[in-house]
Amino acid sequence: MIHKVRRALISVSDKTGVVDLARRLAALGVDLVSTGGTCRTLRQAGLAVREVAELTGFPEIMDGRVKTLHPLIHGGLLGRRGQDDAVMAAHGIAPIDLLVLNLYPFEATVARPDCTLEEAVEQIDIGGPAMLRAAAKNFRHVAVLTEPAQYEAVLAQIEASGGVGDAERFALAVAAFNHVANYDAAISDYLSSIGPDGARAEFPGQVNGRLVKVMDLRYGENPHQRAAFYRDLKPAPGTLATFKQLQGKELSYNNLADADAAWEAVRGFAAPACVIVKHANPCGVALGADPAEAYERAYAGDPVSAFGGIIAFNRPLDGAAAKAIVGRQFAEVIIAPSVTADALAVTAGKPNIRVLEIPPGEGRNTHDLKRIGSGLLIQTADTHVLARADLKVVTRRAPTPAELDDLMFAWEVAKYVKSNAIVYAAGQRTLGVGAGQMSRVDSARIAAHKAAEAGFELTGAVMASDAFFPFRDGLDAAAERGIAAVIQPGGSMRDAEVIAAADEHGMAMVFTGVRHFRH
């Protein structure tokens, strides 16, 4: 059913498109009512608009803090056509059929580093949320617009039929309640993070998740589990949530979890790189002159595990790289900052492969969240970037320039490997990765086994460990395999014993001073 629009109340902080909206409504004979700054904007554009104060007979007071909190406004928004007509007539309340309103820019204000508490409080809208809730509650009779992106579709319907349909009014009401909920959550988040001295706390007293559903997923970690993907209300540019799927089947929970691991890992390299992830762990990582070479080298690191993996590039996916992948293995997902037409022509031959394009950006997650029983763990994200100047050489022999390059490479990979993590590398490629073991020695054995399976010789290679070696046995085992240099955090009670072992074997070892546990 179409509900006719005869009167519209317009009150917006974001005035994008509002003049065109009002002009088209006026052309249809819609009576326009507005507030303060919006009213001035519309009148300057030559439009006939009644100010709210003229309608209510009560002026705006307290620097505009009180202007719409009046029965003539809320009665017009809440009045049920047919049921409340007599009451409205008795009190001179005219119905409002369309509310166009967005709220004070609270989030933009508090995002400023120099924002004071007083400035933040002044951007807490009172009348706006009240009107949005009133109009949305009465969606059977009132349409409500909360952002400029909604204007065109609703205007087109009004111009075609004189009003807004039932389904559209309901969808707009849901969007309005979401708008208010997100606004209130932003205020709560901010105020909950203010300490007694006015300083912002790292972790607020209350956390209000503001997430938007992107899609239902094929299933969860297992087919009997249901799943959906949600993104931040304003996703950081360059993060996985900004992906565009160019081809392939529906995504699953595991696809996206592994895709995030691969994408975050490959973003850490400046040179052309390829990261292949299987079950949340990198199984092959390499740099190359171009994506095709990087892929060839990464794949060779663990061809068995690469089957059915997630493949990520930090350079555009071109036809050569796509041919190399499609001609050699089954891949669940391929990710790149962009995909050439040649590459898409190649992957089209394998329609089940999901190809994701993620526009470049420097955004990162600021915090990591993990659900536990009836609770939530929150920590700052592990965004530590190791500089060469941070390294401390603790052995008699310092690493050579080539070893140092490989140590930095292996350390970057280890950051994305589940603990306990061991990475063997040489020539800017992984030779073997050991992940997720209860014992660091077992991880080292697995990494060596992977290297042997791939036909790599470890003599002269380097080793990265995400945390310190508690005993010298890890160094002794590495020396037996021919490892020449080691990078690790340091900080064990037995550091001296471990350093002595490295010296005995003529190995170079550097401490980073930070660890990268990943659970």
Tab-separated table of C-alpha atoms in Angstrom, residues 117-483:
chain	number	residue	atom	x	y	z
A	117	LEU	CA	34.742	16.651	26.483
A	118	GLU	CA	32.688	19.849	26.274
A	119	GLU	CA	32.817	19.826	22.473
A	120	ALA	CA	31.829	16.174	22.397
A	121	VAL	CA	28.853	16.714	24.690
A	122	GLU	CA	27.542	19.541	22.495
A	123	GLN	CA	27.379	17.060	19.596
A	124	ILE	CA	25.033	14.706	21.467
A	125	ASP	CA	21.748	15.068	19.595
A	126	ILE	CA	18.566	14.872	21.681
A	127	GLY	CA	15.648	15.914	19.517
A	128	GLY	CA	16.962	14.130	16.439
A	129	PRO	CA	16.969	10.595	17.855
A	130	ALA	CA	13.562	11.235	19.434
A	131	MET	CA	12.078	12.200	16.072
A	132	LEU	CA	13.755	9.290	14.268
A	133	ARG	CA	12.372	6.830	16.789
A	134	ALA	CA	8.914	8.369	16.548
A	135	ALA	CA	8.823	8.251	12.761
A	136	ALA	CA	10.306	4.747	12.602
A	137	LYS	CA	7.851	3.466	15.215
A	138	ASN	CA	5.010	4.804	13.099
A	139	PHE	CA	6.401	3.297	9.863
A	140	ARG	CA	2.923	2.227	8.723
A	141	HIS	CA	2.155	5.898	8.132
A	142	VAL	CA	5.500	7.730	8.015
A	143	ALA	CA	8.614	7.332	5.845
A	144	VAL	CA	11.963	8.299	7.355
A	145	LEU	CA	15.207	9.093	5.543
A	146	THR	CA	18.497	9.132	7.478
A	147	GLU	CA	21.172	9.499	4.775
A	148	PRO	CA	21.525	11.130	1.353
A	149	ALA	CA	22.064	7.751	-0.333
A	150	GLN	CA	18.370	6.981	0.294
A	151	TYR	CA	16.994	10.115	-1.318
A	152	GLU	CA	16.905	9.182	-4.992
A	153	ALA	CA	15.023	5.888	-4.712
A	154	VAL	CA	12.371	7.351	-2.388
A	155	LEU	CA	11.980	10.487	-4.499
A	156	ALA	CA	11.502	8.361	-7.591
A	157	GLN	CA	8.732	6.396	-5.864
A	158	ILE	CA	7.010	9.547	-4.614
A	159	GLU	CA	7.220	11.117	-8.069
A	160	ALA	CA	5.771	7.982	-9.640
A	161	SER	CA	3.006	7.216	-7.136
A	162	GLY	CA	2.662	10.181	-4.803
A	163	GLY	CA	3.899	8.245	-1.762
A	164	VAL	CA	6.045	5.489	-0.310
A	165	GLY	CA	5.102	1.801	-0.210
A	166	ASP	CA	4.765	-0.451	2.832
A	167	ALA	CA	7.924	-2.477	2.221
A	168	GLU	CA	10.014	0.629	1.629
A	169	ARG	CA	8.707	2.376	4.751
A	170	PHE	CA	9.519	-0.671	6.872
A	171	ALA	CA	13.051	-0.956	5.440
A	172	LEU	CA	13.609	2.757	6.057
A	173	ALA	CA	12.371	2.388	9.639
A	174	VAL	CA	14.852	-0.432	10.277
A	175	ALA	CA	17.634	1.738	8.844
A	176	ALA	CA	16.551	4.594	11.126
A	177	PHE	CA	16.629	2.436	14.260
A	178	ASN	CA	20.061	1.157	13.220
A	179	HIS	CA	21.199	4.738	12.682
A	180	VAL	CA	20.091	5.713	16.189
A	181	ALA	CA	21.569	2.566	17.741
A	182	ASN	CA	24.952	3.208	16.122
A	183	TYR	CA	24.828	6.849	17.182
A	184	ASP	CA	24.058	5.973	20.802
A	185	ALA	CA	26.751	3.282	20.756
A	186	ALA	CA	29.323	5.820	19.571
A	187	ILE	CA	28.393	8.132	22.449
A	188	SER	CA	28.545	5.272	24.955
A	189	ASP	CA	31.902	4.080	23.616
A	190	TYR	CA	33.373	7.550	23.887
A	191	LEU	CA	32.038	8.451	27.315
A	192	SER	CA	32.899	4.988	28.682
A	193	SER	CA	36.509	5.585	27.681
A	194	ILE	CA	36.895	8.891	29.496
A	195	GLY	CA	38.929	8.646	32.705
A	196	PRO	CA	38.643	10.844	35.813
A	197	ASP	CA	41.295	13.163	34.392
A	198	GLY	CA	39.566	13.416	31.031
A	199	ALA	CA	42.105	11.191	29.294
A	200	ARG	CA	40.935	8.483	26.882
A	201	ALA	CA	41.325	4.929	28.207
A	202	GLU	CA	42.645	2.149	25.968
A	203	PHE	CA	39.744	-0.106	26.915
A	204	PRO	CA	36.376	1.551	27.684
A	205	GLY	CA	34.128	0.509	30.511
A	206	GLN	CA	31.570	-0.763	28.003
A	207	VAL	CA	32.012	-1.939	24.438
A	208	ASN	CA	29.187	-1.598	21.925
A	209	GLY	CA	29.753	-3.615	18.773
A	210	ARG	CA	28.624	-1.786	15.637
A	211	LEU	CA	28.673	-4.346	12.871
A	212	VAL	CA	26.811	-4.593	9.577
A	213	LYS	CA	25.864	-7.905	8.033
A	214	VAL	CA	27.524	-8.419	4.665
A	215	MET	CA	26.317	-11.891	3.765
A	216	ASP	CA	25.245	-15.310	4.914
A	217	LEU	CA	28.014	-17.866	4.433
A	218	ARG	CA	27.806	-21.377	3.023
A	219	TYR	CA	28.403	-22.774	6.517
A	220	GLY	CA	30.605	-22.333	9.565
A	221	GLU	CA	33.806	-24.182	10.399
A	222	ASN	CA	31.834	-27.357	9.692
A	223	PRO	CA	28.822	-27.939	7.429
A	224	HIS	CA	26.456	-28.450	10.393
A	225	GLN	CA	27.265	-24.940	11.674
A	226	ARG	CA	25.567	-21.831	10.307
A	227	ALA	CA	27.562	-18.647	9.753
A	228	ALA	CA	27.415	-15.081	8.491
A	229	PHE	CA	29.985	-12.368	7.811
A	230	TYR	CA	29.707	-8.940	9.429
A	231	ARG	CA	31.967	-5.954	8.891
A	232	ASP	CA	32.711	-2.851	10.900
A	233	LEU	CA	30.286	-0.003	10.333
A	234	LYS	CA	33.211	1.886	8.773
A	235	PRO	CA	35.770	-0.721	7.655
A	236	ALA	CA	39.382	0.392	7.495
A	237	PRO	CA	40.582	0.849	3.892
A	238	GLY	CA	42.656	-2.043	2.622
A	239	THR	CA	41.310	-4.592	5.112
A	240	LEU	CA	39.554	-7.812	4.104
A	241	ALA	CA	36.083	-6.398	4.786
A	242	THR	CA	36.445	-4.112	1.775
A	243	PHE	CA	36.732	-7.030	-0.679
A	244	LYS	CA	34.791	-7.371	-3.896
A	245	GLN	CA	34.170	-10.917	-5.116
A	246	LEU	CA	34.782	-11.091	-8.849
A	247	GLN	CA	33.911	-14.758	-9.369
A	248	GLY	CA	33.468	-18.085	-7.627
A	249	LYS	CA	31.223	-19.971	-5.239
A	250	GLU	CA	29.738	-18.605	-2.071
A	251	LEU	CA	32.284	-17.979	0.648
A	252	SER	CA	32.450	-20.073	3.800
A	253	TYR	CA	33.542	-19.209	7.331
A	254	ASN	CA	36.905	-20.921	6.832
A	255	ASN	CA	37.435	-19.214	3.484
A	256	LEU	CA	37.206	-15.785	5.084
A	257	ALA	CA	39.197	-16.685	8.197
A	258	ASP	CA	42.054	-18.031	6.076
A	259	ALA	CA	41.717	-15.201	3.560
A	260	ASP	CA	42.220	-12.677	6.347
A	261	ALA	CA	45.354	-14.486	7.528
A	262	ALA	CA	46.777	-14.579	4.004
A	263	TRP	CA	45.905	-10.978	3.195
A	264	GLU	CA	47.313	-9.542	6.420
A	265	ALA	CA	50.519	-11.551	5.947
A	266	VAL	CA	51.126	-10.520	2.350
A	267	ARG	CA	50.487	-6.848	3.160
A	268	GLY	CA	53.568	-6.901	5.380
A	269	PHE	CA	55.982	-7.110	2.455
A	270	ALA	CA	57.137	-4.198	0.293
A	271	ALA	CA	58.455	-6.317	-2.596
A	272	PRO	CA	56.148	-8.442	-4.784
A	273	ALA	CA	55.046	-11.318	-2.542
A	274	CYS	CA	52.810	-14.356	-2.461
A	275	VAL	CA	51.421	-16.002	0.664
A	276	ILE	CA	49.657	-19.369	0.583
A	277	VAL	CA	47.620	-20.164	3.697
A	278	LYS	CA	46.127	-23.491	4.746
A	279	HIS	CA	44.105	-23.844	7.949
A	280	ALA	CA	45.076	-20.366	9.175
A	281	ASN	CA	48.843	-20.931	8.758
A	282	PRO	CA	51.159	-19.796	5.982
A	283	CYS	CA	52.489	-22.927	4.285
A	284	GLY	CA	54.416	-21.125	1.555
A	285	VAL	CA	55.641	-17.527	1.425
A	286	ALA	CA	58.048	-15.966	-1.052
A	287	LEU	CA	59.148	-12.760	-2.700
A	288	GLY	CA	59.725	-12.547	-6.441
A	289	ALA	CA	60.300	-10.201	-9.330
A	290	ASP	CA	56.580	-10.364	-10.133
A	291	PRO	CA	53.466	-12.197	-8.871
A	292	ALA	CA	54.079	-15.243	-11.048
A	293	GLU	CA	57.607	-15.752	-9.750
A	294	ALA	CA	56.535	-15.096	-6.160
A	295	TYR	CA	53.806	-17.725	-6.531
A	296	GLU	CA	56.158	-20.310	-8.073
A	297	ARG	CA	58.577	-19.901	-5.180
A	298	ALA	CA	55.858	-19.905	-2.505
A	299	TYR	CA	54.177	-22.996	-3.947
A	300	ALA	CA	57.470	-24.895	-4.007
A	301	GLY	CA	57.782	-24.386	-0.253
A	302	ASP	CA	54.997	-26.896	0.489
A	303	PRO	CA	53.163	-28.165	-2.611
A	304	VAL	CA	51.148	-30.721	-0.637
A	305	SER	CA	49.704	-28.207	1.824
A	306	ALA	CA	49.127	-25.631	-0.906
A	307	PHE	CA	46.348	-27.794	-2.398
A	308	GLY	CA	43.031	-26.155	-1.566
A	309	GLY	CA	44.766	-23.181	-0.008
A	310	ILE	CA	44.177	-19.456	-0.005
A	311	ILE	CA	46.600	-17.535	-2.237
A	312	ALA	CA	47.241	-13.840	-1.659
A	313	PHE	CA	49.310	-11.325	-3.608
A	314	ASN	CA	50.327	-7.764	-2.763
A	315	ARG	CA	50.488	-6.848	-6.458
A	316	PRO	CA	47.809	-7.015	-9.181
A	317	LEU	CA	46.981	-10.550	-10.258
A	318	ASP	CA	47.978	-10.831	-13.900
A	319	GLY	CA	47.430	-13.481	-16.529
A	320	ALA	CA	50.811	-15.139	-15.983
A	321	ALA	CA	50.225	-15.680	-12.273
A	322	ALA	CA	46.650	-16.850	-12.864
A	323	LYS	CA	47.831	-19.391	-15.461
A	324	ALA	CA	50.496	-20.698	-13.087
A	325	ILE	CA	47.907	-21.274	-10.351
A	326	VAL	CA	45.117	-22.723	-12.476
A	327	GLY	CA	47.503	-24.986	-14.348
A	328	ARG	CA	48.981	-26.471	-11.205
A	329	GLN	CA	46.583	-26.650	-8.271
A	330	PHE	CA	43.136	-26.303	-6.820
A	331	ALA	CA	42.777	-23.061	-4.859
A	332	GLU	CA	39.823	-22.041	-2.706
A	333	VAL	CA	40.451	-18.293	-2.912
A	334	ILE	CA	42.809	-15.956	-4.766
A	335	ILE	CA	43.224	-12.437	-3.360
A	336	ALA	CA	44.927	-9.402	-4.882
A	337	PRO	CA	44.657	-5.607	-4.726
A	338	SER	CA	43.397	-5.718	-8.313
A	339	VAL	CA	42.835	-8.318	-11.023
A	340	THR	CA	43.580	-7.823	-14.705
A	341	ALA	CA	41.166	-8.785	-17.465
A	342	ASP	CA	43.682	-11.372	-18.652
A	343	ALA	CA	43.723	-12.979	-15.214
A	344	LEU	CA	39.926	-13.092	-15.027
A	345	ALA	CA	39.795	-14.708	-18.449
A	346	VAL	CA	42.051	-17.452	-17.094
A	347	THR	CA	40.238	-18.001	-13.781
A	348	ALA	CA	36.887	-18.055	-15.562
A	349	GLY	CA	37.849	-21.538	-16.689
A	350	LYS	CA	37.694	-22.587	-13.041
A	351	PRO	CA	34.375	-21.011	-11.980
A	352	ASN	CA	34.503	-22.434	-8.454
A	353	ILE	CA	37.649	-20.482	-7.544
A	354	ARG	CA	36.717	-17.425	-5.555
A	355	VAL	CA	38.603	-14.360	-6.778
A	356	LEU	CA	38.621	-11.417	-4.378
A	357	GLU	CA	39.815	-7.908	-5.132
A	358	ILE	CA	40.749	-5.682	-2.184
A	359	PRO	CA	41.476	-2.034	-3.029
A	360	PRO	CA	44.800	-0.838	-1.565
A	361	GLY	CA	44.718	0.989	1.740
A	362	GLU	CA	46.760	1.435	4.879
A	363	GLY	CA	43.974	0.596	7.313
A	364	ARG	CA	44.547	-2.015	10.011
A	365	ASN	CA	42.515	-3.487	12.818
A	366	THR	CA	43.300	-1.547	15.963
A	367	HIS	CA	42.054	-4.314	18.272
A	368	ASP	CA	41.601	-8.080	18.151
A	369	LEU	CA	38.505	-9.673	19.669
A	370	LYS	CA	37.904	-13.253	20.702
A	371	ARG	CA	34.733	-14.681	22.189
A	372	ILE	CA	35.030	-16.917	25.237
A	373	GLY	CA	32.258	-18.348	27.429
A	374	SER	CA	29.841	-15.460	28.062
A	375	GLY	CA	32.655	-12.987	27.577
A	376	LEU	CA	34.952	-11.234	25.181
A	377	LEU	CA	38.741	-10.896	25.151
A	378	ILE	CA	40.011	-7.666	23.602
A	379	GLN	CA	43.618	-6.767	22.934
A	380	THR	CA	45.442	-4.213	20.852
A	381	ALA	CA	46.324	-5.702	17.475
A	382	ASP	CA	49.834	-7.068	16.928
A	383	THR	CA	50.909	-4.365	14.492
A	384	HIS	CA	54.521	-4.205	15.682
A	385	VAL	CA	56.940	-3.593	12.828
A	386	LEU	CA	60.505	-4.721	13.458
A	387	ALA	CA	63.248	-2.363	12.285
A	388	ARG	CA	66.767	-3.593	11.661
A	389	ALA	CA	67.982	-1.064	14.182
A	390	ASP	CA	65.909	-2.908	16.827
A	391	LEU	CA	67.933	-6.101	16.440
A	392	LYS	CA	70.500	-7.045	19.045
A	393	VAL	CA	73.319	-9.318	17.912
A	394	VAL	CA	74.055	-11.624	20.871
A	395	THR	CA	76.542	-14.075	19.328
A	396	ARG	CA	80.197	-13.691	18.455
A	397	ARG	CA	79.327	-13.913	14.783
A	398	ALA	CA	77.011	-11.291	13.332
A	399	PRO	CA	74.707	-12.279	10.475
A	400	THR	CA	75.865	-11.507	6.945
A	401	PRO	CA	73.818	-9.002	4.912
A	402	ALA	CA	72.118	-11.872	3.034
A	403	GLU	CA	71.378	-13.700	6.292
A	404	LEU	CA	69.989	-10.501	7.771
A	405	ASP	CA	67.619	-10.101	4.821
A	406	ASP	CA	66.388	-13.655	5.309
A	407	LEU	CA	66.070	-13.236	9.076
A	408	MET	CA	63.842	-10.189	8.620
A	409	PHE	CA	61.786	-12.096	6.048
A	410	ALA	CA	61.402	-15.160	8.282
A	411	TRP	CA	60.444	-12.995	11.248
A	412	GLU	CA	57.663	-11.347	9.249
A	413	VAL	CA	56.322	-14.777	8.280
A	414	ALA	CA	56.545	-16.113	11.854
A	415	LYS	CA	54.288	-13.284	12.990
A	416	TYR	CA	51.399	-14.974	11.142
A	417	VAL	CA	52.135	-18.594	12.094
A	418	LYS	CA	50.229	-20.177	14.980
A	419	SER	CA	52.330	-20.708	18.101
A	420	ASN	CA	54.597	-22.428	18.705
A	421	ALA	CA	56.008	-21.160	15.410
A	422	ILE	CA	59.236	-22.065	13.632
A	423	VAL	CA	60.095	-20.811	10.156
A	424	TYR	CA	63.065	-21.912	8.049
A	425	ALA	CA	63.892	-19.596	5.145
A	426	ALA	CA	66.532	-18.758	2.566
A	427	GLY	CA	66.618	-16.507	-0.467
A	428	GLN	CA	63.461	-14.648	0.655
A	429	ARG	CA	61.298	-17.756	0.629
A	430	THR	CA	60.081	-20.226	3.225
A	431	LEU	CA	61.685	-23.660	3.174
A	432	GLY	CA	59.634	-25.148	5.974
A	433	VAL	CA	57.048	-23.981	8.513
A	434	GLY	CA	56.213	-25.640	11.823
A	435	ALA	CA	53.030	-24.382	13.475
A	436	GLY	CA	50.680	-24.859	16.382
A	437	GLN	CA	52.615	-27.436	18.383
A	438	MET	CA	52.702	-27.709	22.148
A	439	SER	CA	56.501	-28.043	21.973
A	440	ARG	CA	58.791	-25.647	20.100
A	441	VAL	CA	61.120	-28.571	19.353
A	442	ASP	CA	58.234	-30.397	17.673
A	443	SER	CA	57.520	-27.320	15.542
A	444	ALA	CA	61.182	-27.289	14.506
A	445	ARG	CA	60.996	-30.970	13.561
A	446	ILE	CA	57.873	-30.408	11.494
A	447	ALA	CA	59.456	-27.438	9.702
A	448	ALA	CA	62.510	-29.588	8.898
A	449	HIS	CA	60.276	-32.404	7.664
A	450	LYS	CA	58.408	-29.983	5.396
A	451	ALA	CA	61.707	-28.716	3.977
A	452	ALA	CA	62.895	-32.267	3.284
A	453	GLU	CA	59.593	-33.158	1.602
A	454	ALA	CA	59.955	-30.140	-0.684
A	455	GLY	CA	63.533	-31.131	-1.510
A	456	PHE	CA	65.196	-28.177	0.212
A	457	GLU	CA	68.633	-28.283	1.814
A	458	LEU	CA	68.703	-26.335	5.107
A	459	THR	CA	72.443	-25.798	5.222
A	460	GLY	CA	73.009	-22.040	5.289
A	461	ALA	CA	69.333	-21.260	5.881
A	462	VAL	CA	67.951	-19.118	8.713
A	463	MET	CA	65.419	-19.867	11.432
A	464	ALA	CA	62.801	-17.646	13.081
A	465	SER	CA	61.064	-18.488	16.336
A	466	ASP	CA	58.035	-16.507	17.500
A	467	ALA	CA	59.095	-16.800	21.160
A	468	PHE	CA	62.304	-17.490	23.041
A	469	PHE	CA	64.042	-20.857	23.263
A	470	PRO	CA	63.665	-22.124	26.841
A	471	PHE	CA	66.528	-24.599	26.419
A	472	ARG	CA	69.549	-25.012	24.158
A	473	ASP	CA	68.121	-28.181	22.583
A	474	GLY	CA	66.320	-26.081	19.972
A	475	LEU	CA	69.596	-24.475	18.879
A	476	ASP	CA	71.426	-27.803	18.872
A	477	ALA	CA	68.746	-29.351	16.641
A	478	ALA	CA	68.884	-26.363	14.288
A	479	ALA	CA	72.666	-26.608	14.033
A	480	GLU	CA	72.425	-30.290	13.138
A	481	ARG	CA	70.272	-29.313	10.186
A	482	GLY	CA	72.757	-26.701	9.000
A	483	ILE	CA	70.916	-23.548	10.119
